[in-house]
Phi, psi and omega in degrees: 000127180263127177245131176261130177252133180238117181238110182216023185274350179238200184291340180262157171246123180233142178224137178216152174240134181227133177243191182296336182262006179119195183289129182265335181177155179204157175214143177228129183235126178243092186227044179071197184272065179237044185299318183296326180279335190264326192296308183299314175300326179294319177297315180298319181298311182295316180297318182296313184283337175272358181057047178242124176280153178303325181289349176278344183285129184257343180199158179234135174246139183222142175286122183260007178096189008286162182167215179288128183301312182295315180301317178300313183296320179298312182296314182293318179298317179297316180298318182293318181295315179296317181297320179295316182293322183269352183056054179230160181283154174232134180238149181251143178228138181288143177297330178293320176297320182296321179294323182284336189304311182299336183268001177262355184271112177070015180237086186251030178296123186295329186265000180248132177237165180245139172240121175275130185229117180246134179296119181260006185063181179052033179061030178233165178224150167267138180203159175202151181257147184222152170240143181283139173225169179294343180261004181117191184290133175255116182287127182264338181224157172292150174303138184229161170233134181189183179281169175296328176297321176296316178300313180299320179297320179291323177297311181296325180294335181279331178063035180231162172293135187231136168252124179257137183223147178120164183294333176292323177296321180289317182296321185252026184299331179283344182257341180290143186308142182299146178099346178279130177279125178265112184282156183272063176210116186262326188231152175298154183249138175293332177294314176300324181299309182291327179291319178289327186280334186301317176298327178294315179298318181297334181276355178284130182299125180298336181273355181216053183277065180279162179290139177267128183276082182286145181232149179292146176261093187280313185073336171209163183293148175303153183304321182298320179291319178299314181296320180294318179297319180297320179292000000 
């Protein structure tokens, strides 16, 4: 079964293909906020070089955020249109889960947790805490949006060793409470996306493989709505 992963909720655009034997190909493009122009050519590029036809794809996984509003909408809309045309399921995975995934592999230290931190602009961050398990990252808190002070309060409140990952951790690394390890990973990976999504796809009943109506995980209103409300 071939799964296509679409990651466009942050500054990068990532596409990956995964089959029963593992990842078949991937590409990551960091070219500013040009997701709409970049995503479709990236899908075509990966499929061509992996020698996979669109009709070979059995499921699509897409990053549903939180992150950039436009990037999320581009990725989710593309996934839905392709899934509708190919009559295949589409599943959504949070960008916070994707950031935590690489740190859940083979890292089962009971006293160390991971916090995924995404830059939400306006001096805020999206974040969630995770513990490593043999099945991948276990989310300990609901995704949240708040100030760095809110993040620090939650870190201190847990009283555990913490690894912070994501572009928000890097942007505010001088403000995050001392003692937190800042990992060298800024953006979610399309490879992590297809790897996390495959068990979900495998669990979909073959006799009822209907399209999943994935929705973006905003956590706060779009800027246009906030500005209109303020006016």
